[in-house]
PDB file of C-alpha atoms in Angstrom:
ATOM      1  CA  MET A   1     -13.790  -9.252  13.665  1.00  0.00           C
ATOM      2  CA  ALA A   2     -17.447  -8.273  13.535  1.00  0.00           C
ATOM      3  CA  ASN A   3     -18.262  -5.301  11.190  1.00  0.00           C
ATOM      4  CA  PRO A   4     -20.620  -4.021   8.454  1.00  0.00           C
ATOM      5  CA  LYS A   5     -18.777  -4.435   5.067  1.00  0.00           C
ATOM      6  CA  LYS A   6     -18.676  -2.191   2.096  1.00  0.00           C
ATOM      7  CA  ILE A   7     -20.207  -3.043  -1.074  1.00  0.00           C
ATOM      8  CA  VAL A   8     -19.579  -0.402  -3.628  1.00  0.00           C
ATOM      9  CA  ALA A   9     -21.771   0.123  -7.284  1.00  0.00           C
ATOM     10  CA  PRO A  10     -21.071   3.155  -9.482  1.00  0.00           C
ATOM     11  CA  ALA A  11     -24.597   4.317  -8.346  1.00  0.00           C
ATOM     12  CA  ALA A  12     -24.598   3.406  -4.810  1.00  0.00           C
ATOM     13  CA  VAL A  13     -22.717   2.027  -1.590  1.00  0.00           C
ATOM     14  CA  VAL A  14     -24.406  -0.661  -0.014  1.00  0.00           C
ATOM     15  CA  ALA A  15     -23.787  -1.846   3.513  1.00  0.00           C
ATOM     16  CA  VAL A  16     -23.794  -5.486   4.579  1.00  0.00           C
ATOM     17  CA  ILE A  17     -23.866  -6.409   8.113  1.00  0.00           C
ATOM     18  CA  GLY A  18     -22.500  -9.616   9.804  1.00  0.00           C
ATOM     19  CA  ALA A  19     -19.968 -11.442  11.943  1.00  0.00           C
ATOM     20  CA  PHE A  20     -16.891 -12.073   9.829  1.00  0.00           C
ATOM     21  CA  ALA A  21     -14.337 -14.771  10.705  1.00  0.00           C
ATOM     22  CA  LEU A  22     -11.325 -14.410   9.013  1.00  0.00           C
ATOM     23  CA  LEU A  23     -10.270 -17.333   7.104  1.00  0.00           C
ATOM     24  CA  PRO A  24      -6.713 -18.235   5.052  1.00  0.00           C
ATOM     25  CA  VAL A  25      -6.392 -17.586   1.251  1.00  0.00           C
ATOM     26  CA  ASP A  26      -3.511 -18.319  -0.664  1.00  0.00           C
ATOM     27  CA  PRO A  27      -1.018 -15.504  -0.762  1.00  0.00           C
ATOM     28  CA  SER A  28       0.089 -14.047  -4.105  1.00  0.00           C
ATOM     29  CA  SER A  29       2.958 -15.496  -5.761  1.00  0.00           C
ATOM     30  CA  ALA A  30       6.142 -13.745  -5.727  1.00  0.00           C
ATOM     31  CA  HIS A  31       6.665 -11.144  -8.464  1.00  0.00           C
ATOM     32  CA  PRO A  32      10.208 -10.994 -10.503  1.00  0.00           C
ATOM     33  CA  THR A  33      12.165  -8.068 -11.798  1.00  0.00           C
ATOM     34  CA  HIS A  34      13.200  -7.893 -15.505  1.00  0.00           C
ATOM     35  CA  VAL A  35      16.193  -6.377 -16.565  1.00  0.00           C
ATOM     36  CA  VAL A  36      15.650  -4.189 -19.939  1.00  0.00           C
ATOM     37  CA  GLU A  37      17.088  -5.416 -22.831  1.00  0.00           C
ATOM     38  CA  PRO A  38      17.782  -4.220 -26.526  1.00  0.00           C
ATOM     39  CA  GLY A  39      14.502  -4.012 -28.396  1.00  0.00           C
ATOM     40  CA  ASP A  40      12.289  -4.033 -24.937  1.00  0.00           C
ATOM     41  CA  SER A  41       9.472  -1.488 -24.670  1.00  0.00           C
ATOM     42  CA  LEU A  42       7.600  -1.236 -21.421  1.00  0.00           C
ATOM     43  CA  SER A  43       4.148  -2.027 -23.241  1.00  0.00           C
ATOM     44  CA  GLU A  44       5.926  -5.498 -24.179  1.00  0.00           C
ATOM     45  CA  ILE A  45       7.288  -6.306 -20.600  1.00  0.00           C
ATOM     46  CA  ALA A  46       3.906  -4.936 -18.948  1.00  0.00           C
ATOM     47  CA  GLU A  47       1.900  -7.380 -21.321  1.00  0.00           C
ATOM     48  CA  ALA A  48       4.308 -10.131 -20.988  1.00  0.00           C
ATOM     49  CA  HIS A  49       3.404 -10.162 -17.115  1.00  0.00           C
ATOM     50  CA  GLY A  50      -0.264  -9.153 -17.271  1.00  0.00           C
ATOM     51  CA  LEU A  51       0.100  -5.780 -16.216  1.00  0.00           C
ATOM     52  CA  SER A  52      -0.630  -2.111 -18.044  1.00  0.00           C
ATOM     53  CA  THR A  53       1.857  -0.295 -18.930  1.00  0.00           C
ATOM     54  CA  ARG A  54       0.605   2.611 -16.721  1.00  0.00           C
ATOM     55  CA  SER A  55       0.761   0.060 -13.585  1.00  0.00           C
ATOM     56  CA  LEU A  56       4.359  -1.332 -14.272  1.00  0.00           C
ATOM     57  CA  ALA A  57       5.585   2.701 -14.966  1.00  0.00           C
ATOM     58  CA  ASP A  58       3.982   3.648 -11.569  1.00  0.00           C
ATOM     59  CA  ALA A  59       5.632   0.593  -9.883  1.00  0.00           C
ATOM     60  CA  ASN A  60       9.093   2.028 -10.970  1.00  0.00           C
ATOM     61  CA  GLY A  61       8.419   5.776 -11.167  1.00  0.00           C
ATOM     62  CA  ILE A  62       8.808   6.114 -14.621  1.00  0.00           C
ATOM     63  CA  GLY A  63       7.088   9.299 -16.143  1.00  0.00           C
ATOM     64  CA  ASN A  64       7.655   8.817 -19.489  1.00  0.00           C
ATOM     65  CA  ALA A  65       7.028   5.018 -21.051  1.00  0.00           C
ATOM     66  CA  ASN A  66       9.497   5.776 -23.917  1.00  0.00           C
ATOM     67  CA  GLN A  67      12.191   6.216 -21.744  1.00  0.00           C
ATOM     68  CA  ILE A  68      13.541   2.996 -20.506  1.00  0.00           C
ATOM     69  CA  ARG A  69      17.319   1.961 -20.635  1.00  0.00           C
ATOM     70  CA  ILE A  70      19.162  -0.956 -21.760  1.00  0.00           C
ATOM     71  CA  GLY A  71      20.129  -2.571 -18.437  1.00  0.00           C
ATOM     72  CA  GLN A  72      17.566  -1.049 -16.252  1.00  0.00           C
ATOM     73  CA  THR A  73      16.300  -3.157 -13.836  1.00  0.00           C
ATOM     74  CA  LEU A  74      12.183  -3.064 -13.566  1.00  0.00           C
ATOM     75  CA  VAL A  75      10.053  -4.221 -10.752  1.00  0.00           C
ATOM     76  CA  ILE A  76       7.309  -6.291 -11.454  1.00  0.00           C
ATOM     77  CA  PRO A  77       4.619  -5.365  -9.157  1.00  0.00           C
ATOM     78  CA  GLY A  78       3.014  -7.903  -6.908  1.00  0.00           C
ATOM     79  CA  ASP A  79       5.158  -8.351  -3.915  1.00  0.00           C
ATOM     80  CA  VAL A  80       5.947  -5.172  -1.286  1.00  0.00           C
ATOM     81  CA  GLN A  81       8.611  -3.092  -2.626  1.00  0.00           C
ATOM     82  CA  LEU A  82      11.351  -2.595   0.093  1.00  0.00           C
ATOM     83  CA  THR A  83      12.265   0.963   0.055  1.00  0.00           C
ATOM     84  CA  TYR A  84      14.639   3.319   2.174  1.00  0.00           C
ATOM     85  CA  THR A  85      13.869   7.343   2.449  1.00  0.00           C
ATOM     86  CA  VAL A  86      17.231   9.252   2.118  1.00  0.00           C
ATOM     87  CA  GLU A  87      18.459  10.928   5.181  1.00  0.00           C
ATOM     88  CA  SER A  88      20.985  13.764   5.804  1.00  0.00           C
ATOM     89  CA  GLY A  89      24.518  12.551   4.962  1.00  0.00           C
ATOM     90  CA  ASP A  90      23.438   9.405   3.127  1.00  0.00           C
ATOM     91  CA  THR A  91      25.220   8.473  -0.102  1.00  0.00           C
ATOM     92  CA  VAL A  92      24.139   5.490  -2.594  1.00  0.00           C
ATOM     93  CA  SER A  93      27.385   3.603  -1.892  1.00  0.00           C
ATOM     94  CA  GLY A  94      26.822   4.222   1.954  1.00  0.00           C
ATOM     95  CA  ILE A  95      23.088   3.121   1.503  1.00  0.00           C
ATOM     96  CA  ALA A  96      24.363   0.009  -0.471  1.00  0.00           C
ATOM     97  CA  ARG A  97      26.776  -0.844   2.012  1.00  0.00           C
ATOM     98  CA  ARG A  98      24.017  -0.755   4.613  1.00  0.00           C
ATOM     99  CA  PHE A  99      21.553  -3.089   3.081  1.00  0.00           C
ATOM    100  CA  GLY A 100      24.320  -5.545   1.899  1.00  0.00           C
ATOM    101  CA  VAL A 101      23.841  -4.668  -1.970  1.00  0.00           C
ATOM    102  CA  ARG A 102      25.685  -3.284  -5.111  1.00  0.00           C
ATOM    103  CA  THR A 103      25.555   0.438  -5.601  1.00  0.00           C
ATOM    104  CA  SER A 104      25.163  -0.314  -9.174  1.00  0.00           C
ATOM    105  CA  GLU A 105      22.009  -2.070  -8.554  1.00  0.00           C
ATOM    106  CA  ILE A 106      20.230   0.706  -6.573  1.00  0.00           C
ATOM    107  CA  VAL A 107      21.521   3.028  -9.297  1.00  0.00           C
ATOM    108  CA  SER A 108      19.925   1.018 -11.984  1.00  0.00           C
ATOM    109  CA  LEU A 109      16.461   0.183 -10.103  1.00  0.00           C
ATOM    110  CA  ASN A 110      15.865   3.666  -9.380  1.00  0.00           C
ATOM    111  CA  GLY A 111      17.090   5.245 -12.786  1.00  0.00           C
ATOM    112  CA  ILE A 112      19.822   7.604 -11.056  1.00  0.00           C
ATOM    113  CA  THR A 113      21.765   9.286 -13.782  1.00  0.00           C
ATOM    114  CA  ASN A 114      24.077  10.684 -11.055  1.00  0.00           C
ATOM    115  CA  PRO A 115      24.659   8.923  -7.718  1.00  0.00           C
ATOM    116  CA  ASP A 116      25.943  11.888  -6.101  1.00  0.00           C
ATOM    117  CA  GLN A 117      22.717  13.771  -6.651  1.00  0.00           C
ATOM    118  CA  ILE A 118      20.342  12.128  -4.221  1.00  0.00           C
ATOM    119  CA  ARG A 119      17.497  14.203  -2.328  1.00  0.00           C
ATOM    120  CA  LEU A 120      17.026  14.411   1.337  1.00  0.00           C
ATOM    121  CA  GLY A 121      13.341  12.364   1.485  1.00  0.00           C
ATOM    122  CA  GLN A 122      13.963  10.702  -1.944  1.00  0.00           C
ATOM    123  CA  THR A 123      12.609   7.246  -1.687  1.00  0.00           C
ATOM    124  CA  LEU A 124      14.659   4.692  -3.110  1.00  0.00           C
ATOM    125  CA  LYS A 125      14.003   1.044  -4.329  1.00  0.00           C
ATOM    126  CA  LEU A 126      15.904  -1.784  -2.941  1.00  0.00           C
ATOM    127  CA  PRO A 127      16.993  -4.716  -4.882  1.00  0.00           C
ATOM    128  CA  SER A 128      16.073  -8.076  -4.170  1.00  0.00           C
ATOM    129  CA  GLY A 129      18.720  -9.290  -1.521  1.00  0.00           C
ATOM    130  CA  ALA A 130      18.794  -6.148   0.465  1.00  0.00           C
ATOM    131  CA  ASP A 131      19.437  -6.927   4.402  1.00  0.00           C
ATOM    132  CA  GLU A 132      15.651  -6.951   5.164  1.00  0.00           C
ATOM    133  CA  GLU A 133      16.291  -7.114   8.916  1.00  0.00           C
ATOM    134  CA  SER A 134      18.129  -3.613   8.674  1.00  0.00           C
ATOM    135  CA  MET A 135      15.379  -2.256   7.071  1.00  0.00           C
ATOM    136  CA  LEU A 136      12.633  -3.871   8.866  1.00  0.00           C
ATOM    137  CA  ALA A 137      14.433  -2.383  12.038  1.00  0.00           C
ATOM    138  CA  LEU A 138      14.567   0.871  10.427  1.00  0.00           C
ATOM    139  CA  TYR A 139      10.820   0.945   9.787  1.00  0.00           C
ATOM    140  CA  ALA A 140      10.352  -0.262  13.609  1.00  0.00           C
ATOM    141  CA  ALA A 141      12.264   2.727  14.655  1.00  0.00           C
ATOM    142  CA  ARG A 142      10.468   5.264  12.676  1.00  0.00           C
ATOM    143  CA  TYR A 143       7.136   4.029  14.215  1.00  0.00           C
ATOM    144  CA  PRO A 144       8.170   3.453  17.754  1.00  0.00           C
ATOM    145  CA  ASN A 145       4.492   2.642  18.968  1.00  0.00           C
ATOM    146  CA  LEU A 146       3.474  -0.198  16.370  1.00  0.00           C
ATOM    147  CA  PRO A 147       1.827  -2.808  18.132  1.00  0.00           C
ATOM    148  CA  ARG A 148       3.923  -5.896  18.781  1.00  0.00           C
ATOM    149  CA  SER A 149       1.787  -7.707  16.156  1.00  0.00           C
ATOM    150  CA  ILE A 150       3.263  -5.909  13.176  1.00  0.00           C
ATOM    151  CA  THR A 151       6.698  -5.539  14.876  1.00  0.00           C
ATOM    152  CA  ASP A 152       7.291  -9.048  15.445  1.00  0.00           C
ATOM    153  CA  ASN A 153       5.889 -10.274  12.011  1.00  0.00           C
ATOM    154  CA  PRO A 154       7.972  -8.910   8.984  1.00  0.00           C
ATOM    155  CA  GLU A 155       5.371  -9.664   6.291  1.00  0.00           C
ATOM    156  CA  ARG A 156       3.208  -6.925   8.223  1.00  0.00           C
ATOM    157  CA  LEU A 157       6.117  -4.523   8.952  1.00  0.00           C
ATOM    158  CA  ARG A 158       7.373  -4.576   5.707  1.00  0.00           C
ATOM    159  CA  LEU A 159       4.015  -2.685   4.513  1.00  0.00           C
ATOM    160  CA  VAL A 160       5.073   0.502   6.507  1.00  0.00           C
ATOM    161  CA  PRO A 161       6.643   2.160   3.135  1.00  0.00           C
ATOM    162  CA  VAL A 162       3.357   0.914   1.256  1.00  0.00           C
ATOM    163  CA  PHE A 163       1.063   2.939   3.441  1.00  0.00           C
ATOM    164  CA  GLU A 164       3.348   5.710   3.443  1.00  0.00           C
ATOM    165  CA  ARG A 165       3.305   6.000  -0.071  1.00  0.00           C
ATOM    166  CA  TRP A 166      -0.312   5.695  -0.795  1.00  0.00           C
ATOM    167  CA  ALA A 167      -1.366   7.773   1.877  1.00  0.00           C
ATOM    168  CA  LYS A 168       1.225  10.465   0.509  1.00  0.00           C
ATOM    169  CA  ALA A 169      -0.136   9.754  -2.957  1.00  0.00           C
ATOM    170  CA  ASN A 170      -3.998  10.228  -2.020  1.00  0.00           C
ATOM    171  CA  GLY A 171      -3.388  13.272   0.337  1.00  0.00           C
ATOM    172  CA  ILE A 172      -4.873  11.491   3.432  1.00  0.00           C
ATOM    173  CA  SER A 173      -2.607  11.180   6.904  1.00  0.00           C
ATOM    174  CA  VAL A 174      -0.744   7.797   7.053  1.00  0.00           C
ATOM    175  CA  ASP A 175      -1.728   7.283  10.650  1.00  0.00           C
ATOM    176  CA  LEU A 176      -5.415   7.069   9.597  1.00  0.00           C
ATOM    177  CA  LEU A 177      -4.949   4.816   6.806  1.00  0.00           C
ATOM    178  CA  MET A 178      -2.770   2.614   9.082  1.00  0.00           C
ATOM    179  CA  ALA A 179      -5.178   2.668  11.885  1.00  0.00           C
ATOM    180  CA  MET A 180      -7.903   2.008   9.835  1.00  0.00           C
ATOM    181  CA  ALA A 181      -6.104  -1.096   8.118  1.00  0.00           C
ATOM    182  CA  TYR A 182      -5.094  -2.243  11.513  1.00  0.00           C
ATOM    183  CA  GLN A 183      -8.528  -2.040  12.972  1.00  0.00           C
ATOM    184  CA  GLU A 184      -9.692  -3.919   9.875  1.00  0.00           C
ATOM    185  CA  SER A 185      -6.972  -6.791   9.503  1.00  0.00           C
ATOM    186  CA  GLY A 186      -4.470  -6.550  11.848  1.00  0.00           C
ATOM    187  CA  TRP A 187      -2.280  -5.708   8.407  1.00  0.00           C
ATOM    188  CA  GLN A 188      -2.555  -9.111   7.183  1.00  0.00           C
ATOM    189  CA  ASP A 189      -2.694  -9.524   3.462  1.00  0.00           C
ATOM    190  CA  ASP A 190      -3.956 -13.290   3.425  1.00  0.00           C
ATOM    191  CA  VAL A 191      -7.061 -13.307   4.887  1.00  0.00           C
ATOM    192  CA  VAL A 192     -10.577 -13.214   3.880  1.00  0.00           C
ATOM    193  CA  SER A 193     -13.940 -12.380   5.796  1.00  0.00           C
ATOM    194  CA  SER A 194     -16.681 -15.139   5.628  1.00  0.00           C
ATOM    195  CA  ALA A 195     -18.752 -12.509   3.383  1.00  0.00           C
ATOM    196  CA  GLY A 196     -15.667 -12.217   0.919  1.00  0.00           C
ATOM    197  CA  ALA A 197     -13.978  -8.843   2.338  1.00  0.00           C
ATOM    198  CA  VAL A 198     -10.134  -8.919   1.123  1.00  0.00           C
ATOM    199  CA  GLY A 199      -6.922  -8.406   2.438  1.00  0.00           C
ATOM    200  CA  VAL A 200      -5.230  -5.666   4.692  1.00  0.00           C
ATOM    201  CA  GLY A 201      -8.159  -3.230   3.980  1.00  0.00           C
ATOM    202  CA  GLN A 202     -10.796  -5.824   3.916  1.00  0.00           C
ATOM    203  CA  LEU A 203     -12.463  -4.416   0.656  1.00  0.00           C
ATOM    204  CA  MET A 204     -15.454  -5.999  -0.631  1.00  0.00           C
ATOM    205  CA  PRO A 205     -14.594  -7.599  -4.296  1.00  0.00           C
ATOM    206  CA  VAL A 206     -17.479  -5.213  -5.715  1.00  0.00           C
ATOM    207  CA  THR A 207     -15.777  -2.478  -3.959  1.00  0.00           C
ATOM    208  CA  SER A 208     -12.273  -3.132  -4.973  1.00  0.00           C
ATOM    209  CA  GLU A 209     -13.679  -3.319  -8.476  1.00  0.00           C
ATOM    210  CA  TRP A 210     -15.189   0.026  -8.726  1.00  0.00           C
ATOM    211  CA  VAL A 211     -12.264   1.811  -6.692  1.00  0.00           C
ATOM    212  CA  ALA A 212      -9.983   0.060  -9.364  1.00  0.00           C
ATOM    213  CA  GLY A 213     -11.792   0.869 -12.500  1.00  0.00           C
ATOM    214  CA  GLU A 214     -13.800   3.961 -11.799  1.00  0.00           C
ATOM    215  CA  LEU A 215     -11.477   5.973  -8.961  1.00  0.00           C
ATOM    216  CA  ILE A 216      -7.917   4.912  -9.858  1.00  0.00           C
ATOM    217  CA  GLY A 217      -8.631   3.932 -13.732  1.00  0.00           C
ATOM    218  CA  GLU A 218      -6.599   0.545 -13.189  1.00  0.00           C
ATOM    219  CA  PRO A 219      -9.207  -2.159 -13.322  1.00  0.00           C
ATOM    220  CA  GLY A 220      -6.420  -5.054 -13.468  1.00  0.00           C
ATOM    221  CA  LEU A 221      -5.292  -4.060  -9.597  1.00  0.00           C
ATOM    222  CA  ASP A 222      -5.664  -7.359  -7.439  1.00  0.00           C
ATOM    223  CA  PRO A 223      -7.350  -6.954  -3.813  1.00  0.00           C
ATOM    224  CA  TYR A 224      -5.299 -10.080  -2.772  1.00  0.00           C
ATOM    225  CA  ASP A 225      -1.866  -8.189  -3.575  1.00  0.00           C
ATOM    226  CA  PRO A 226      -1.033  -6.121  -0.552  1.00  0.00           C
ATOM    227  CA  GLU A 227       0.150  -3.160  -2.373  1.00  0.00           C
ATOM    228  CA  ASP A 228      -2.618  -3.112  -4.638  1.00  0.00           C
ATOM    229  CA  ASN A 229      -5.106  -3.683  -1.483  1.00  0.00           C
ATOM    230  CA  VAL A 230      -3.657  -0.762   0.374  1.00  0.00           C
ATOM    231  CA  ARG A 231      -3.648   1.288  -2.629  1.00  0.00           C
ATOM    232  CA  MET A 232      -7.384   1.063  -3.195  1.00  0.00           C
ATOM    233  CA  SER A 233      -8.161   1.534   0.436  1.00  0.00           C
ATOM    234  CA  ALA A 234      -6.204   4.736   0.230  1.00  0.00           C
ATOM    235  CA  ARG A 235      -8.120   5.978  -2.524  1.00  0.00           C
ATOM    236  CA  PHE A 236     -11.372   4.954  -1.219  1.00  0.00           C
ATOM    237  CA  MET A 237     -10.730   6.396   2.162  1.00  0.00           C
ATOM    238  CA  ARG A 238      -9.735   9.461   0.050  1.00  0.00           C
ATOM    239  CA  TRP A 239     -12.934   9.647  -1.835  1.00  0.00           C
ATOM    240  CA  LEU A 240     -14.660   9.180   1.473  1.00  0.00           C
ATOM    241  CA  ILE A 241     -13.374  12.186   3.117  1.00  0.00           C
ATOM    242  CA  ILE A 242     -14.330  14.228  -0.144  1.00  0.00           C
ATOM    243  CA  ARG A 243     -17.755  12.809  -0.107  1.00  0.00           C
ATOM    244  CA  MET A 244     -18.683  13.096   3.521  1.00  0.00           C
ATOM    245  CA  GLY A 245     -16.891  15.990   4.783  1.00  0.00           C
ATOM    246  CA  SER A 246     -14.366  14.713   7.547  1.00  0.00           C
ATOM    247  CA  GLU A 247     -12.287  11.713   8.318  1.00  0.00           C
ATOM    248  CA  SER A 248     -14.693  10.534  11.394  1.00  0.00           C
ATOM    249  CA  LYS A 249     -17.417  10.376   8.986  1.00  0.00           C
ATOM    250  CA  ALA A 250     -15.180   8.886   6.121  1.00  0.00           C
ATOM    251  CA  LEU A 251     -14.251   5.928   8.793  1.00  0.00           C
ATOM    252  CA  ALA A 252     -18.154   5.732   9.566  1.00  0.00           C
ATOM    253  CA  GLY A 253     -18.921   5.396   5.633  1.00  0.00           C
ATOM    254  CA  TYR A 254     -15.869   2.804   5.388  1.00  0.00           C
ATOM    255  CA  TYR A 255     -17.448   1.016   7.944  1.00  0.00           C
ATOM    256  CA  GLN A 256     -20.952   1.127   7.433  1.00  0.00           C
ATOM    257  CA  GLY A 257     -21.400   2.402   3.674  1.00  0.00           C
ATOM    258  CA  PRO A 258     -21.753   6.014   3.063  1.00  0.00           C
ATOM    259  CA  THR A 259     -25.456   5.462   1.574  1.00  0.00           C
ATOM    260  CA  SER A 260     -26.107   3.852   4.750  1.00  0.00           C
ATOM    261  CA  VAL A 261     -25.001   6.376   7.086  1.00  0.00           C
ATOM    262  CA  ALA A 262     -26.556   9.143   5.133  1.00  0.00           C
ATOM    263  CA  ALA A 263     -30.198   7.537   5.226  1.00  0.00           C
ATOM    264  CA  ARG A 264     -30.009   6.051   8.782  1.00  0.00           C
ATOM    265  CA  GLY A 265     -27.138   7.510  10.520  1.00  0.00           C
ATOM    266  CA  ALA A 266     -24.303   5.841  11.983  1.00  0.00           C
ATOM    267  CA  TYR A 267     -24.994   2.757  13.997  1.00  0.00           C
ATOM    268  CA  PRO A 268     -23.786   2.256  17.704  1.00  0.00           C
ATOM    269  CA  VAL A 269     -21.171  -0.101  16.558  1.00  0.00           C
ATOM    270  CA  THR A 270     -20.099   2.252  13.740  1.00  0.00           C
ATOM    271  CA  ASP A 271     -19.527   4.736  16.492  1.00  0.00           C
ATOM    272  CA  ALA A 272     -17.413   2.465  18.282  1.00  0.00           C
ATOM    273  CA  TYR A 273     -15.284   1.536  15.130  1.00  0.00           C
ATOM    274  CA  VAL A 274     -14.462   5.178  14.587  1.00  0.00           C
ATOM    275  CA  ALA A 275     -13.608   5.641  18.151  1.00  0.00           C
ATOM    276  CA  SER A 276     -11.481   2.556  18.071  1.00  0.00           C
ATOM    277  CA  VAL A 277      -9.773   3.504  14.879  1.00  0.00           C
ATOM    278  CA  THR A 278      -9.499   7.152  16.211  1.00  0.00           C
ATOM    279  CA  ASN A 279      -7.876   6.473  19.277  1.00  0.00           C
ATOM    280  CA  ALA A 280      -5.474   4.056  17.622  1.00  0.00           C
ATOM    281  CA  ARG A 281      -3.861   6.542  15.487  1.00  0.00           C
ATOM    282  CA  ALA A 282      -1.194   7.490  18.127  1.00  0.00           C
ATOM    283  CA  ARG A 283       0.217   4.190  17.721  1.00  0.00           C
ATOM    284  CA  PHE A 284       0.838   4.706  13.704  1.00  0.00           C
ATOM    285  CA  GLN A 285       2.555   8.289  14.139  1.00  0.00           C
ATOM    286  CA  SER A 286       6.240   8.545  13.165  1.00  0.00           C
ATOM    287  CA  SER A 287       8.606   9.877  15.370  1.00  0.00           C
TER     288      SER A 287
END
């Protein structure tokens, strides 16, 4: 894939142009869950796993860091979390049966106080051991026009809820985020360009460092972790849309760098990139 890559510093965004071959890197190691024990605090658990309290709270949907329960299962962020969006007629027990897990596991993992009061559209985390084949089939059915390079690859297909989560959190269109990431990496989390651009969104290290620290306020986010990478890519795209005034200009800025676009205009190769992403968006729209 040939494209200018982004280098971001607090005072400037500089474009570096080159032809980048994708090279394999070691994937992130799996991250475990933690069952809350008497005396545990969220800050201590986070520290033990090298995380900030905020990132651990965000990963588990915890609004008040002082309100964790003994026996509650916390997901240690790192691996992609399988999730399920509640549909009409769903029950917790029915969802558990569908994916081959225990009702109590879903209740604990999601901090559900009343299993009879789940909401339509609510996103539930699924425990390890869930029937991933059924879940991935659900994702593929939700997006029936996804490229086969995604539907035939479970590691890429399981990114669907990650794109949904961070597009929604940043107020941008999920099909825009998905199509952009597909153009950048084909949704591959274990690649790095010869210039050092990393992961799903092909973020340059200095870009991810700036986005994580300055825009998100979580300097510990890891561009090699697929969820963190998508999160940073989404936040960067939101910043570009606000700065540049439109989705198409934001795509040009993502590819060429906003400072370069402002100073020199979009290069022909940048226009081709924007057109490619724009035309691909229909393949990433939900049914």
